[in-house]
PDB file of C-alpha atoms in Angstrom:
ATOM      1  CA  UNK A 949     106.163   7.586  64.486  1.00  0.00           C
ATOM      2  CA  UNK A 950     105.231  11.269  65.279  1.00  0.00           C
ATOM      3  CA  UNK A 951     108.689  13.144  64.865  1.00  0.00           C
ATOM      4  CA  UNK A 952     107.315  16.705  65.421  1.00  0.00           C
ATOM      5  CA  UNK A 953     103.630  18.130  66.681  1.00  0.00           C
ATOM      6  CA  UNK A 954     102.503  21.665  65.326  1.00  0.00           C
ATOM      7  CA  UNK A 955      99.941  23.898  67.244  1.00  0.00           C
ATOM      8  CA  UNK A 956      98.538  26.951  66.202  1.00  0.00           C
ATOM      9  CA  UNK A 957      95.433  28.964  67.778  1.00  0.00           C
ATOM     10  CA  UNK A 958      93.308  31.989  66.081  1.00  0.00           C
ATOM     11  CA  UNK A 959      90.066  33.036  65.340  1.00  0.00           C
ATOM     12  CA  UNK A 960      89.299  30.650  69.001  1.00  0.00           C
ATOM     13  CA  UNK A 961      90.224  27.908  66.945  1.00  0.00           C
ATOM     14  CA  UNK A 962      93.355  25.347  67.598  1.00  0.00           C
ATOM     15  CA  UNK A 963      95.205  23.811  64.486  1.00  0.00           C
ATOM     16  CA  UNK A 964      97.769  20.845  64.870  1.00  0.00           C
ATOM     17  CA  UNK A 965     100.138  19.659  62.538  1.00  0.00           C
ATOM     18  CA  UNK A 966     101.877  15.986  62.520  1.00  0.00           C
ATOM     19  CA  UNK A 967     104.868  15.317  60.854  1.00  0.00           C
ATOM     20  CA  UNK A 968     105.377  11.178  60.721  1.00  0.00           C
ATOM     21  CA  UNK A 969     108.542  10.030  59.801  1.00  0.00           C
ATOM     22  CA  UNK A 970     108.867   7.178  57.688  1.00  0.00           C
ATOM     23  CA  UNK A 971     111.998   5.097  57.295  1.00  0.00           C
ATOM     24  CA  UNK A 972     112.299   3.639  53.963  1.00  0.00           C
ATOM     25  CA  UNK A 973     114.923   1.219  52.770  1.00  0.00           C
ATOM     26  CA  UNK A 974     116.956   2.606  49.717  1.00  0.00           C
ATOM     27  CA  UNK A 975     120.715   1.232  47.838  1.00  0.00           C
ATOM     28  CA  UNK A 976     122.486   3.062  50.474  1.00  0.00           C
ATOM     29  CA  UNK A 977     120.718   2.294  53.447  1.00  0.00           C
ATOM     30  CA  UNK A 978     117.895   3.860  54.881  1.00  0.00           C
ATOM     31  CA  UNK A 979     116.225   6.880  53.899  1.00  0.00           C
ATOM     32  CA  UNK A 980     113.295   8.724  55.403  1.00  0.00           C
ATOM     33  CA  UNK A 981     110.160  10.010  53.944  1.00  0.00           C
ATOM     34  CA  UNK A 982     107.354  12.672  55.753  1.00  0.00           C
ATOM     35  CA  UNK A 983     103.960  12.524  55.679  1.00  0.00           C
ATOM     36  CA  UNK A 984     101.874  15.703  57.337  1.00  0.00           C
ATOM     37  CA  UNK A 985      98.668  15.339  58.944  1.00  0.00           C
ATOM     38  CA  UNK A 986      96.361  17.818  60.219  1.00  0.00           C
ATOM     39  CA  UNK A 987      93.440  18.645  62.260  1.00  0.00           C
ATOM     40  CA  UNK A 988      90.988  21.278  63.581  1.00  0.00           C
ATOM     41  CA  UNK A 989      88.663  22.257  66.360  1.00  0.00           C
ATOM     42  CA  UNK A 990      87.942  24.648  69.078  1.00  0.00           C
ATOM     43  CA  UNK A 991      89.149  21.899  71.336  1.00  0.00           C
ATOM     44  CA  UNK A 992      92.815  21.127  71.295  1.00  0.00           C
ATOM     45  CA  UNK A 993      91.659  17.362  72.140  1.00  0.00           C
ATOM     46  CA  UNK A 994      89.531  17.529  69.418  1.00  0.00           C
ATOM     47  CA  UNK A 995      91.964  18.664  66.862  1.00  0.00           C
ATOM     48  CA  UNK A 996      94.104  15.998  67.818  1.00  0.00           C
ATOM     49  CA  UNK A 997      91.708  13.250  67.340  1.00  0.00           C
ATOM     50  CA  UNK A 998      90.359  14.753  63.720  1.00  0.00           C
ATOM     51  CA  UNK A 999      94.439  14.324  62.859  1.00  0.00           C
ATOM     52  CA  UNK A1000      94.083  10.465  63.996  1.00  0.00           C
ATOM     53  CA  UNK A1001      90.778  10.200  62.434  1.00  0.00           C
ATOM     54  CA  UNK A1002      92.893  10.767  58.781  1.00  0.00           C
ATOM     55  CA  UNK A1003      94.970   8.029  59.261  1.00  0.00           C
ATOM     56  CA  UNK A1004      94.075   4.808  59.611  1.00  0.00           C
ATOM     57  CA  UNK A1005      97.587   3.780  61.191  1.00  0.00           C
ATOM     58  CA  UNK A1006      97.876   4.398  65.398  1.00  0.00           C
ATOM     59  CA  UNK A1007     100.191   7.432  65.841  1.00  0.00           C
ATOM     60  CA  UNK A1008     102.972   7.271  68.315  1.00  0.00           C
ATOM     61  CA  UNK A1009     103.553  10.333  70.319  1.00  0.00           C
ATOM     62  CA  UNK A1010     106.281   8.729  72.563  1.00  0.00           C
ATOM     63  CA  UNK A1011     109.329   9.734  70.031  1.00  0.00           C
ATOM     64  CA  UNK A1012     107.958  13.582  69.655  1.00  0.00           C
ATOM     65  CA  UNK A1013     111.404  15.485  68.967  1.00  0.00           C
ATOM     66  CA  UNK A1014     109.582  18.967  69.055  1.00  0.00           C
ATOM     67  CA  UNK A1015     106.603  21.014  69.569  1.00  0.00           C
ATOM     68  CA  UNK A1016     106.174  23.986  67.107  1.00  0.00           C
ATOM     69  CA  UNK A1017     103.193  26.293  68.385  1.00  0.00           C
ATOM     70  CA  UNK A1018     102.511  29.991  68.494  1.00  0.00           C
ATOM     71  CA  UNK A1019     100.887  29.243  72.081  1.00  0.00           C
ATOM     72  CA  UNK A1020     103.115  30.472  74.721  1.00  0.00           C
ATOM     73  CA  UNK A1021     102.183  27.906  77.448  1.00  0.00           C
ATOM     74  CA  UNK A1022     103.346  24.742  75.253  1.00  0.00           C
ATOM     75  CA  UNK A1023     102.804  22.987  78.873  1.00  0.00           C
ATOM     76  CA  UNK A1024      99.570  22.518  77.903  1.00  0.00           C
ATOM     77  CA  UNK A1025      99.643  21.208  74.763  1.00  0.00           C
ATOM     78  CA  UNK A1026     102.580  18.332  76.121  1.00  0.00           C
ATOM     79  CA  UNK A1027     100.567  17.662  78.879  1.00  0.00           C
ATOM     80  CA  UNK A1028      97.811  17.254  76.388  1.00  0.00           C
ATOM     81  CA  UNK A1029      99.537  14.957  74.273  1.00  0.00           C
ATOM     82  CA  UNK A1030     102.037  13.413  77.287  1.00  0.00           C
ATOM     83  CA  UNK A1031     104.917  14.037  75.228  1.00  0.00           C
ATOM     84  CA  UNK A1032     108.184  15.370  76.371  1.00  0.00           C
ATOM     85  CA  UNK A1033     109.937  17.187  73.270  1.00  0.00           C
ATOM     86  CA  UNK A1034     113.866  17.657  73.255  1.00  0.00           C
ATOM     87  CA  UNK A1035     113.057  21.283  71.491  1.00  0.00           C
ATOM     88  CA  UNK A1036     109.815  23.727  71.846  1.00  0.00           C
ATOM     89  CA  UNK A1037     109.926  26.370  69.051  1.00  0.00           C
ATOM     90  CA  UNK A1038     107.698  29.530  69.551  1.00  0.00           C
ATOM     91  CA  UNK A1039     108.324  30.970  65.373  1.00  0.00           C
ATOM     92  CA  UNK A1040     106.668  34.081  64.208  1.00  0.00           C
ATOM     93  CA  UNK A1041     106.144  33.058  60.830  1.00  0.00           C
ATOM     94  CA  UNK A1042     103.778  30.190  59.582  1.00  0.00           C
ATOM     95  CA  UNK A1043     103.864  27.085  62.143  1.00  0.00           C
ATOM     96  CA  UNK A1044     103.162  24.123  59.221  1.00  0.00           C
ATOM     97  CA  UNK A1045     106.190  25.783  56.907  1.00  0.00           C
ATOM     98  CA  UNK A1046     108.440  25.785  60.434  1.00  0.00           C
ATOM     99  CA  UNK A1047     106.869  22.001  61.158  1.00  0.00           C
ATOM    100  CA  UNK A1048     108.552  21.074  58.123  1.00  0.00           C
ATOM    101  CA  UNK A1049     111.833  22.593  57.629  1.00  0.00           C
ATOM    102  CA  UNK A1050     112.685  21.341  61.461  1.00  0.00           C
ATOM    103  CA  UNK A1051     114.288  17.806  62.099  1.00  0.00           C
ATOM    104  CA  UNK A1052     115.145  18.012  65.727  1.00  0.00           C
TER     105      UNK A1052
END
């Protein structure tokens, strides 16, 4: 499960960043673990499929929490992915570092 989606454009080239979110049963319950992925092209489609192309697991989009791009129409990039984020964060800083210091 895909808990937030990373996008990042320069140099004419797109960048995106997947943060799964794996639960993991522990003593006291359930804890979660994060694995990044990332992928890159000139083609936000593209990018996304080099991202899937490092997994070998299917990648669910449909629980996206939030969308972390430097890209100021993020319509585009949900409409690209047809996923509907509860928060759309437009950081000035480095988007992977932001990917993965955000949980919702």
């Amino acid at each position: 499960i895909i808990q937030g989606v990373g996008v990042e454009y320069k140099n004419h080239s797109y960048t995106v960043y997947m943060k799964e979110v794996i639960p993991v049963r522990s003593d006291m319950g359930i804890d979660y673990e994060f694995k990044y992925y990332e992928g890159e092209s000139s083609d936000l489609e593209k990018a996304i499929e080099r991202v899937q192309d490092k997994t070998k697991k299917k990648l669910f989009y449909n629980k996206v929490k939030f969308l972390v791009t430097d890209i100021e129409n993020s319509d585009y990039i949900k409409e690209v992915l047809k996923i509907k984020p509860r928060n759309v964060y437009h950081p000035s800083g480095d988007i992977k570092e932001h990917l993965k210091k955000t949980n919702s």
